[in-house]
Tab-separated table of C-alpha atoms in Angstrom:
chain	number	residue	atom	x	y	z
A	15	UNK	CA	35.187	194.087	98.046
A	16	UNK	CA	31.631	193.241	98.908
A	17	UNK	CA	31.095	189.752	96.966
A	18	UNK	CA	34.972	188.829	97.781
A	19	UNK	CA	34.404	186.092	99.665
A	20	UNK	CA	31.714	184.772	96.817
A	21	UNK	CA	34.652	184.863	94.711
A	22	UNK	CA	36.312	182.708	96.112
A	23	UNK	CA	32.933	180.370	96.514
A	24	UNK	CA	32.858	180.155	92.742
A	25	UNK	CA	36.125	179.640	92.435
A	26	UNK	CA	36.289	176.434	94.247
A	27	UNK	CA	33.261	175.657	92.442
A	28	UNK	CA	35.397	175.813	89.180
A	29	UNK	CA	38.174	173.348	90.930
A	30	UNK	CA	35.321	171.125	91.703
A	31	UNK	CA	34.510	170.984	88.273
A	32	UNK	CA	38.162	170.057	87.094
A	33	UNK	CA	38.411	167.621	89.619
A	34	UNK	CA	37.183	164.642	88.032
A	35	UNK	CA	39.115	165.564	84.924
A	36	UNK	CA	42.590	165.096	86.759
A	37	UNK	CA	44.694	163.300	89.019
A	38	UNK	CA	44.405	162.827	92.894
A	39	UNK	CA	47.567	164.242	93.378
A	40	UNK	CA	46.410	167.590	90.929
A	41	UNK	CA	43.397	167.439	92.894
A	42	UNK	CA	45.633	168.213	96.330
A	43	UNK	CA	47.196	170.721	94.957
A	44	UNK	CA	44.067	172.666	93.928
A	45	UNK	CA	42.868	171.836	97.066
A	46	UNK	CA	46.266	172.905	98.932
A	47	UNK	CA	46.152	176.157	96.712
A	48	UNK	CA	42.657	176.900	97.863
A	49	UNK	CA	43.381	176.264	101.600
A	50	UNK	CA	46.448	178.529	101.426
A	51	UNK	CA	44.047	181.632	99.551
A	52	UNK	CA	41.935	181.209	102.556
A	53	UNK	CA	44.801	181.073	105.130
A	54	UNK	CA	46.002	184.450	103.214
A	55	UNK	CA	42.827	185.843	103.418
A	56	UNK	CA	42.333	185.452	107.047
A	57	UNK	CA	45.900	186.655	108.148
A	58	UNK	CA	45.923	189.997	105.725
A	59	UNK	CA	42.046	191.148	107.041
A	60	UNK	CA	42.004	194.611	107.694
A	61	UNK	CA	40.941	195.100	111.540
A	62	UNK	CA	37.006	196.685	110.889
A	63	UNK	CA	36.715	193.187	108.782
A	64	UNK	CA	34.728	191.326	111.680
A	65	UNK	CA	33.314	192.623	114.766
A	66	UNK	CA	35.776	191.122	117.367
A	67	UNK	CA	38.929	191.783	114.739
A	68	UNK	CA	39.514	194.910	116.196
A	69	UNK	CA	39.612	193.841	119.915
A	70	UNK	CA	41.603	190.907	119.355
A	71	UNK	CA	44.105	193.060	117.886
A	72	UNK	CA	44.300	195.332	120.461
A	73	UNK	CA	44.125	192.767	122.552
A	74	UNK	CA	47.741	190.726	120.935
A	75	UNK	CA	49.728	194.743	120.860
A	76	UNK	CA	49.299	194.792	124.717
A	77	UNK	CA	49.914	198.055	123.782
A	78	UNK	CA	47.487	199.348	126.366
A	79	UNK	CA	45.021	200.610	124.051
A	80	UNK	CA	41.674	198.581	125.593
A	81	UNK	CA	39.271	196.853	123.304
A	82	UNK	CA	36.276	195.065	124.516
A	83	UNK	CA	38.530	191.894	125.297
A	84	UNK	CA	41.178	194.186	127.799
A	85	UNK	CA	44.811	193.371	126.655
A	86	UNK	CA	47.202	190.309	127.689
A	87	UNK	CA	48.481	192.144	130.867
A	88	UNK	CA	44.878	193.024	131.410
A	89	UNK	CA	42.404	190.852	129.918
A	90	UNK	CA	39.071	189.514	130.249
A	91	UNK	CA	38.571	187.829	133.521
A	92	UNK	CA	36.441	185.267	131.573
A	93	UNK	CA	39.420	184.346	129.002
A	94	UNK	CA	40.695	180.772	129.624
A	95	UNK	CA	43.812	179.754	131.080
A	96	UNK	CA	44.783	177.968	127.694
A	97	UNK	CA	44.084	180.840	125.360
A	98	UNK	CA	46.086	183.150	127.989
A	99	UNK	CA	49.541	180.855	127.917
A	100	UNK	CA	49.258	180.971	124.289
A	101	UNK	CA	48.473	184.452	123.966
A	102	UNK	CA	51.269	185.453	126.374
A	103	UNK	CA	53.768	182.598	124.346
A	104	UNK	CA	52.913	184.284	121.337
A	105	UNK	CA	53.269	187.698	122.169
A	106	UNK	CA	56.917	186.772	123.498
A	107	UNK	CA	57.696	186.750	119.996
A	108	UNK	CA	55.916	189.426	118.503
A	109	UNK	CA	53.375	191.338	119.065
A	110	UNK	CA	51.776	191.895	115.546
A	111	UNK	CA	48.264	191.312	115.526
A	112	UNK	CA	48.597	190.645	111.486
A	113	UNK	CA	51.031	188.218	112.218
A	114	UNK	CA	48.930	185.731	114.806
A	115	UNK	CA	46.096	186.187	112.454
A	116	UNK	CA	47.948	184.912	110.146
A	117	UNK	CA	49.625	182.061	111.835
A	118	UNK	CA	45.963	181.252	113.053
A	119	UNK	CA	44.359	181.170	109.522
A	120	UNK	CA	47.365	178.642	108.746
A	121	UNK	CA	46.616	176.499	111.478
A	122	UNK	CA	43.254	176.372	110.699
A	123	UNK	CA	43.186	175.823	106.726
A	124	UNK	CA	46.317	172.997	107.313
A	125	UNK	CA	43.455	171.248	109.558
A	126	UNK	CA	40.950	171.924	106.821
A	127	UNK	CA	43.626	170.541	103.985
A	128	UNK	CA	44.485	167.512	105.584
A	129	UNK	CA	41.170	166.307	106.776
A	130	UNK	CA	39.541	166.693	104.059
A	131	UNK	CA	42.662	165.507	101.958
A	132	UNK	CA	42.545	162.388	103.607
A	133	UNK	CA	38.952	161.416	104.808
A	134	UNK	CA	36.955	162.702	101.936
A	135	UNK	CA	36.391	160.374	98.973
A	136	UNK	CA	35.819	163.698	96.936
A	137	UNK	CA	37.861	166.601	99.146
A	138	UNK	CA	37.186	169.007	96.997
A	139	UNK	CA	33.334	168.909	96.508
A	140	UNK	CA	32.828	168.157	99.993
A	141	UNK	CA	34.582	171.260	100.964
A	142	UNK	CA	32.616	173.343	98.599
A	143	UNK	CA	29.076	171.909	100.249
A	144	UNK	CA	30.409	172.595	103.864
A	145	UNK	CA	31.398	176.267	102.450
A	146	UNK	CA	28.214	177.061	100.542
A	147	UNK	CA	25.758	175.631	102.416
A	148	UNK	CA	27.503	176.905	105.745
A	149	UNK	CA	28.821	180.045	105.059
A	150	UNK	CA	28.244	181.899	108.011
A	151	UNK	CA	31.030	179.275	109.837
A	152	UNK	CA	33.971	180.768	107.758
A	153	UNK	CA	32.671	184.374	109.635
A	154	UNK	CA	33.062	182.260	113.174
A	155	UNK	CA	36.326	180.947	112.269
A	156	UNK	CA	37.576	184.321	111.048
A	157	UNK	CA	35.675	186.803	114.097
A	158	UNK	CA	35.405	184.063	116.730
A	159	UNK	CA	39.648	184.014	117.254
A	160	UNK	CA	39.520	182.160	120.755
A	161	UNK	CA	37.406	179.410	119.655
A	162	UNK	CA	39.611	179.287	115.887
A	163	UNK	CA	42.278	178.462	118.229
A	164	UNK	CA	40.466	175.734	120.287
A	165	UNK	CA	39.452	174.420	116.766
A	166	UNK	CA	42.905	174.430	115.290
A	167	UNK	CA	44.428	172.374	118.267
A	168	UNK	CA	41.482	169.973	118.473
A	169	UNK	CA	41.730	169.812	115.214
A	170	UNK	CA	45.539	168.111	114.588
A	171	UNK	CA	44.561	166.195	117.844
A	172	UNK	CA	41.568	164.072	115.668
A	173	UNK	CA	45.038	164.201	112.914
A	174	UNK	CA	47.026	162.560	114.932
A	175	UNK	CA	44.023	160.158	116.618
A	176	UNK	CA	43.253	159.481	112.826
A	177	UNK	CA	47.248	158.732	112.087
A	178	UNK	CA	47.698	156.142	115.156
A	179	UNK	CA	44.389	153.964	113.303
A	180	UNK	CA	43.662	152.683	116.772
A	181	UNK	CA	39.921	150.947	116.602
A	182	UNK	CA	39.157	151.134	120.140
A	183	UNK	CA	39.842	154.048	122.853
A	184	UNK	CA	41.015	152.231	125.586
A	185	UNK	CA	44.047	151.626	123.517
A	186	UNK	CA	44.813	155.332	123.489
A	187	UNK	CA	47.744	155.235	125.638
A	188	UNK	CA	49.545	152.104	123.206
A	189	UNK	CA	50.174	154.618	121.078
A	190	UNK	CA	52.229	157.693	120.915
A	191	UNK	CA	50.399	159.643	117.738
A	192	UNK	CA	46.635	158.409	119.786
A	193	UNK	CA	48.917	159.931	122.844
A	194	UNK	CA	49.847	163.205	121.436
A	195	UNK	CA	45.943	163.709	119.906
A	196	UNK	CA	44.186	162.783	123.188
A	197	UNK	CA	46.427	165.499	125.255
A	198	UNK	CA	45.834	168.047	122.172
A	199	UNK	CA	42.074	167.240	122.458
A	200	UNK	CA	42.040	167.644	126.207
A	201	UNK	CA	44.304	171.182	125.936
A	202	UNK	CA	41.966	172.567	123.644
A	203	UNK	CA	39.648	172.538	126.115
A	204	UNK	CA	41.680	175.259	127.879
A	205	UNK	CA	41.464	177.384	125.359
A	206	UNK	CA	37.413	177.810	124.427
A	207	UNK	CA	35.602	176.352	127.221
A	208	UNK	CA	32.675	175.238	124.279
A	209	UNK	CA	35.195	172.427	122.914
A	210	UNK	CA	34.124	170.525	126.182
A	211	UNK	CA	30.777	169.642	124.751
A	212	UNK	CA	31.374	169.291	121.629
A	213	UNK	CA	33.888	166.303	122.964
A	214	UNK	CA	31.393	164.934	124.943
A	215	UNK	CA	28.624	165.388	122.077
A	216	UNK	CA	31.555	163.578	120.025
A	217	UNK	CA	31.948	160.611	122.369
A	218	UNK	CA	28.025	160.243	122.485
A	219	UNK	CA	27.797	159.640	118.691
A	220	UNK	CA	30.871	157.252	118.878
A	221	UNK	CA	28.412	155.150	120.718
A	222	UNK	CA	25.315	155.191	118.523
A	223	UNK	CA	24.097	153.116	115.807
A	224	UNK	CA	22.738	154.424	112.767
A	225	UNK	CA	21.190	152.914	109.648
A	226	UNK	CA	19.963	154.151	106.876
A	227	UNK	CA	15.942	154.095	108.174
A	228	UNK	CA	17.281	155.893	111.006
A	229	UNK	CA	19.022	158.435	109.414
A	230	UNK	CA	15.859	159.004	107.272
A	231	UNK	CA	14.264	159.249	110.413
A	232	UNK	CA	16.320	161.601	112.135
A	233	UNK	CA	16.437	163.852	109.231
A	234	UNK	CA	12.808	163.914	109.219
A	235	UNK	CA	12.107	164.731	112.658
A	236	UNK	CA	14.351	167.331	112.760
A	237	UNK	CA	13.012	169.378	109.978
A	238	UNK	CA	9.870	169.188	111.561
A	239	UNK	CA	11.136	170.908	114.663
A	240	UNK	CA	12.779	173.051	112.840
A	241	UNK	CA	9.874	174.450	111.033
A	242	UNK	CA	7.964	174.228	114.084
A	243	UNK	CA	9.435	174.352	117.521
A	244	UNK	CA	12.729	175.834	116.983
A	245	UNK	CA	12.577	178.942	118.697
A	246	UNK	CA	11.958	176.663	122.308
A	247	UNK	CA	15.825	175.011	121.392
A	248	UNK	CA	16.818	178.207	120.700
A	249	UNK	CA	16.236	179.486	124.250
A	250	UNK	CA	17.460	176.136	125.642
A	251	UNK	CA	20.728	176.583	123.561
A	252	UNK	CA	21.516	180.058	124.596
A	253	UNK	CA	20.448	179.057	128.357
A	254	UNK	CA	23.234	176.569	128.315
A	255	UNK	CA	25.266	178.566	126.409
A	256	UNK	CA	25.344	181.476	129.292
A	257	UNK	CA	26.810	178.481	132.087
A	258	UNK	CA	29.494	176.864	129.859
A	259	UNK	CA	31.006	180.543	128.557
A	260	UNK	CA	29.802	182.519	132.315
A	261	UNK	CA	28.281	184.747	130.056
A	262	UNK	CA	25.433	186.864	131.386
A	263	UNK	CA	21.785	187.404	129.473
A	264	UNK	CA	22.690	190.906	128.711
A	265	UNK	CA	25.907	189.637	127.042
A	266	UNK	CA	24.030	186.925	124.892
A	267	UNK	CA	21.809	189.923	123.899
A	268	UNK	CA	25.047	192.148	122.971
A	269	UNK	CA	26.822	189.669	121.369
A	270	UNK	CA	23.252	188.469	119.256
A	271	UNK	CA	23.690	192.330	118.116
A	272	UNK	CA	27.210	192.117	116.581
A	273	UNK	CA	27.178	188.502	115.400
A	274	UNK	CA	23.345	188.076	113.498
A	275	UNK	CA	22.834	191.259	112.385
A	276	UNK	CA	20.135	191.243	109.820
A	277	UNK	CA	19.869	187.370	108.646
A	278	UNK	CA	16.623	186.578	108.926
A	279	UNK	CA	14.950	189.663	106.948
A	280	UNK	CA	16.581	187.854	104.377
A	281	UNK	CA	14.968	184.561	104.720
A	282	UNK	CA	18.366	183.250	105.204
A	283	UNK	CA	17.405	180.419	107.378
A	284	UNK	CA	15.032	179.246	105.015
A	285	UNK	CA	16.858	179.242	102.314
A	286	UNK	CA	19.300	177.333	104.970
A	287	UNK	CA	16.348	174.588	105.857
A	288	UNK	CA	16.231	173.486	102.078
A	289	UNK	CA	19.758	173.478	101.133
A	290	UNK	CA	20.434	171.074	103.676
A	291	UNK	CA	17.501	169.155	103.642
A	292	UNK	CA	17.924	167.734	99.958
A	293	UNK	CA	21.846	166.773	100.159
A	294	UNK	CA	21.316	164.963	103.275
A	295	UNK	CA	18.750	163.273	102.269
A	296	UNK	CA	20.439	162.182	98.435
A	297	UNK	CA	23.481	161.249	100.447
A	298	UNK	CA	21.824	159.180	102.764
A	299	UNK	CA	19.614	157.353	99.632
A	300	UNK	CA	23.587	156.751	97.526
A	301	UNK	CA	25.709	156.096	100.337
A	302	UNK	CA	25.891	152.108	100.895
A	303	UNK	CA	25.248	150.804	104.432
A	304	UNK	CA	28.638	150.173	104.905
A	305	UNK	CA	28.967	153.745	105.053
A	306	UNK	CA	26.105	154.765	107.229
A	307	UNK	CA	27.135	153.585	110.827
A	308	UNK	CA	30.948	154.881	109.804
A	309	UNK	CA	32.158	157.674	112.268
A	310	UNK	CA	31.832	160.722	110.445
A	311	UNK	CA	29.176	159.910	108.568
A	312	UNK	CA	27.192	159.646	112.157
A	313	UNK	CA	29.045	163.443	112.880
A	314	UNK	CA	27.517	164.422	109.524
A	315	UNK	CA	24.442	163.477	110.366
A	316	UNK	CA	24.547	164.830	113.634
A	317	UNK	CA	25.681	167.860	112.610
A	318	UNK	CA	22.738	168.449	110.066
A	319	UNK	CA	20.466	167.927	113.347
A	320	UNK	CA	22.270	170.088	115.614
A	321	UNK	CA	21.976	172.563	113.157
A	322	UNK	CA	18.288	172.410	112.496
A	323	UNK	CA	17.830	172.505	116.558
A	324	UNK	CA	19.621	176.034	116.740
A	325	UNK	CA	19.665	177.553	113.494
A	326	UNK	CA	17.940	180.631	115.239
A	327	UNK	CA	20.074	180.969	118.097
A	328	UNK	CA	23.023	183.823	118.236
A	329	UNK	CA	25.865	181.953	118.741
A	330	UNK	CA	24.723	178.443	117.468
A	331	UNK	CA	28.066	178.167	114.862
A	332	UNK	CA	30.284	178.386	118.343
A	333	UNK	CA	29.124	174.795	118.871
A	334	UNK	CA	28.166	173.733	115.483
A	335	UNK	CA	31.667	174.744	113.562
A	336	UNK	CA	33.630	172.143	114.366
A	337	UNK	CA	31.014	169.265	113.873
A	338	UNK	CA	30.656	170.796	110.225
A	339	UNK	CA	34.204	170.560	109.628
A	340	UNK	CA	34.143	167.413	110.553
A	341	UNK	CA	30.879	165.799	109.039
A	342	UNK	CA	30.908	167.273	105.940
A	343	UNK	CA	33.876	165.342	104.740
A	344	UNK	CA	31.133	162.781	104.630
A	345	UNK	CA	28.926	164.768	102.650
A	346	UNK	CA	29.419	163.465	99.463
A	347	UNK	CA	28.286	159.722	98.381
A	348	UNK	CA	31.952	157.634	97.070
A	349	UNK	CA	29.829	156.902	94.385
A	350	UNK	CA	30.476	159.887	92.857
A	351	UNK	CA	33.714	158.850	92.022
A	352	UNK	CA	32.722	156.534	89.181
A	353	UNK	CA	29.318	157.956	88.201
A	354	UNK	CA	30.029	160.823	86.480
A	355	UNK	CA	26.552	161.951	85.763
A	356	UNK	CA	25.955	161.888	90.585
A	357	UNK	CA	28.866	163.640	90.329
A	358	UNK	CA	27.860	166.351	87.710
A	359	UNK	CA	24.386	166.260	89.977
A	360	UNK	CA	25.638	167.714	93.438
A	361	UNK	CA	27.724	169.862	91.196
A	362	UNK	CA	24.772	171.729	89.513
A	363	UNK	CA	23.247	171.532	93.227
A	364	UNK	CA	26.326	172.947	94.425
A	365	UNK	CA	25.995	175.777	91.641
A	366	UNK	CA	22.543	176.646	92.525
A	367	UNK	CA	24.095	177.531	96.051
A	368	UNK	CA	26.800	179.338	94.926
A	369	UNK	CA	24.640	181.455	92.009
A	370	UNK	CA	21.645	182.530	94.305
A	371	UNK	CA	21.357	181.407	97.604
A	372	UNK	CA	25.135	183.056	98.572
A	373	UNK	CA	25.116	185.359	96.072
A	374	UNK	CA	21.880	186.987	97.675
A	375	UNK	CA	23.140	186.424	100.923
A	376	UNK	CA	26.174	188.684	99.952
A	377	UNK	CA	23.721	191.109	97.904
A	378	UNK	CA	21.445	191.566	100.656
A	379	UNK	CA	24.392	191.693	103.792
A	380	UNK	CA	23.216	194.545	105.878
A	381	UNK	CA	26.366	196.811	105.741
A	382	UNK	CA	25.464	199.122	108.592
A	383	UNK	CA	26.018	195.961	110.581
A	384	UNK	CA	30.044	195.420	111.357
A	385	UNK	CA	30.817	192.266	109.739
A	386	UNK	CA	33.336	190.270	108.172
A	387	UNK	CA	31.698	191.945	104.821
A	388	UNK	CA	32.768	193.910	103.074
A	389	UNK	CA	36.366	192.591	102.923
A	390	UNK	CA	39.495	194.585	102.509
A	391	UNK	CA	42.960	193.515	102.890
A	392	UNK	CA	45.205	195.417	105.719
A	393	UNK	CA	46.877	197.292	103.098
A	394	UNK	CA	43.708	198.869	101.789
């Protein structure tokens, strides 16, 4: 089960492929089918798949076997109030670890589904960028179970923000679907205490203009400090990192230990720095400027610079995950729709991600690390 989850790269590649042969409506329902594999895949995970599986498990059976994360009757004095209600709702009603995987890897693929089923001009090649390029953020949303939560909840609260089409944010409270997403957005915060910034991050680009020189701009400067000066955001990322979370150094350290692993004898971040240096940049050059100063195109953006900031830090995809769910719905140019040969162009790109870069990410995965790799299923 070591190249399982490449499987299931290649197969989405192959749906991306059929897309433009069929039908919107065929189209969601390859891209329901793949959301629901995924949901499957996250519920049925055997416990040693992922580091913090195990403890999270442990954790839900209050059984009073302790993991690193205590249990609900004793847990982590850093957990957050939010997470703890849940947890102790949840466990009211069962107490099967499998289970609230499960019900959390539906939660979090229906977000996936209908965002991209309904911002995305091509849902099903922009979700194959976000997962090849990113890859490492379907290990966060599968290990990292508090902040999958946070996610999941934020997430149907920008659903139901999207639903009530309201243009301007004073007039949240004049409707009832703005209502219900502001108090989801705000209650998510309760849950992973990281969704804080990432709402105010979210709220700053709401407020900035962006045109296509900029964009240029901004893509260029940040590759430059990537190349050259990311280590010093690095340390400035995990230095804010340890007062949002209350975490201390020697946790950061720990936690660097389970999460990275290996990565970087791999060359994995550059191999990272290219494949989402020439995307960006093709998207930016097809994209009208219509498109450019739209909201999630500005999150897509913003995302591709937060990510070139703290590629190297330990944690960087608790903070970066949910802007890439977001952004990358924007990742592919609408003109793709009716030029089939920019179409068939980000799909050989798309190919050459899924062929080598992931594939020898997947070869080369340092097993003696605990990760979400291998895979097996809880029956296995």
């Amino acid at each position: 089960m070591h190249y399982f989850y490449w499987y299931l790269y290649l197969l989405l590649w192959f749906f991306a492929l059929l897309s433009p042969n069929i039908s919107v409506k065929a189209q969601e329902r390859l891209l329901g089918i793949y959301c629901a594999i995924w949901a499957f895949v996250f519920g049925f995970r055997r416990y040693d798949v992922g580091n913090d599986t195990l403890n999270y498990a442990l954790f839900f059976e209050n059984s009073g076997t302790t993991g690193f994360y205590g249990t609900i009757d004793n847990p982590d004095p850093s957990f957050e109030e939010g997470f703890m209600a849940l947890s102790k709702f949840m466990n009211f009603f069962t107490n099967s670890a499998t289970f609230i995987f499960l019900m959390i890897g539906i939660g979090v693929w229906t977000f996936i589904y209908y965002l991209y089923k309904n911002q995305s001009k091509t849902p099903i090649l922009s979700l194959l960028f976000m997962m090849t390029i990113t890859g490492r953020v379907f290990y966060t949303l599968e290990i990292a179970v508090r902040q999958t939560i946070s996610i999941i909840v934020f997430g149907f609260g920008i659903l139901f923000l999207l639903k009530s089409n309201i243009v301007h944010w004073y007039k949240i409270f004049h409707s009832k679907y703005a209502l219900i997403g502001f108090l989801l957005c705000m209650f998510s915060v309760t849950i992973h205490r990281t969704t804080g910034l990432l709402i105010l991050l979210l709220i700053f680009i709401y407020f900035v203009h962006l045109s296509k020189f900029i964009s240029y701009v901004l893509v260029g400067v940040f590759t430059i400090i990537a190349v050259f000066s990311a280590d010093y955001f690095t340390q400035l990322f995990d230095g804010v990192l340890l007062v949002i979370e209350g975490f201390s150094s020697e946790n950061v350290s720990v936690l660097g230990d389970r999460y990275l692993g290996d990565m970087e004898t791999m060359n994995y971040h550059k191999s990272a720095l290219v494949a989402w240096v020439i995307p960006t940049l093709l998207t930016i050059y097809l994209s009208p400027k219509s498109v450019i100063n739209t909201y999630f195109f500005k999150v897509f953006i913003f995302t591709f610079c937060l990510h070139q900031l703290m590629q190297f830090s330990t944690l960087h995809e608790r903070l970066l995950t949910p802007f890439i769910i977001l952004g990358f719905t924007y990742s592919i140019p609408e003109i793709c729709i009716k030029n089939r040969t920019i179409y068939n162009l980000y799909l050989l790109i798309a190919f050459y991600y899924v062929a080598y870069i992931d594939y020898k990410v997947f070869m080369n995965w340092p097993i003696k690390i605990d990760s979400a790799v291998p895979y097996y299923f809880i029956w296995q």
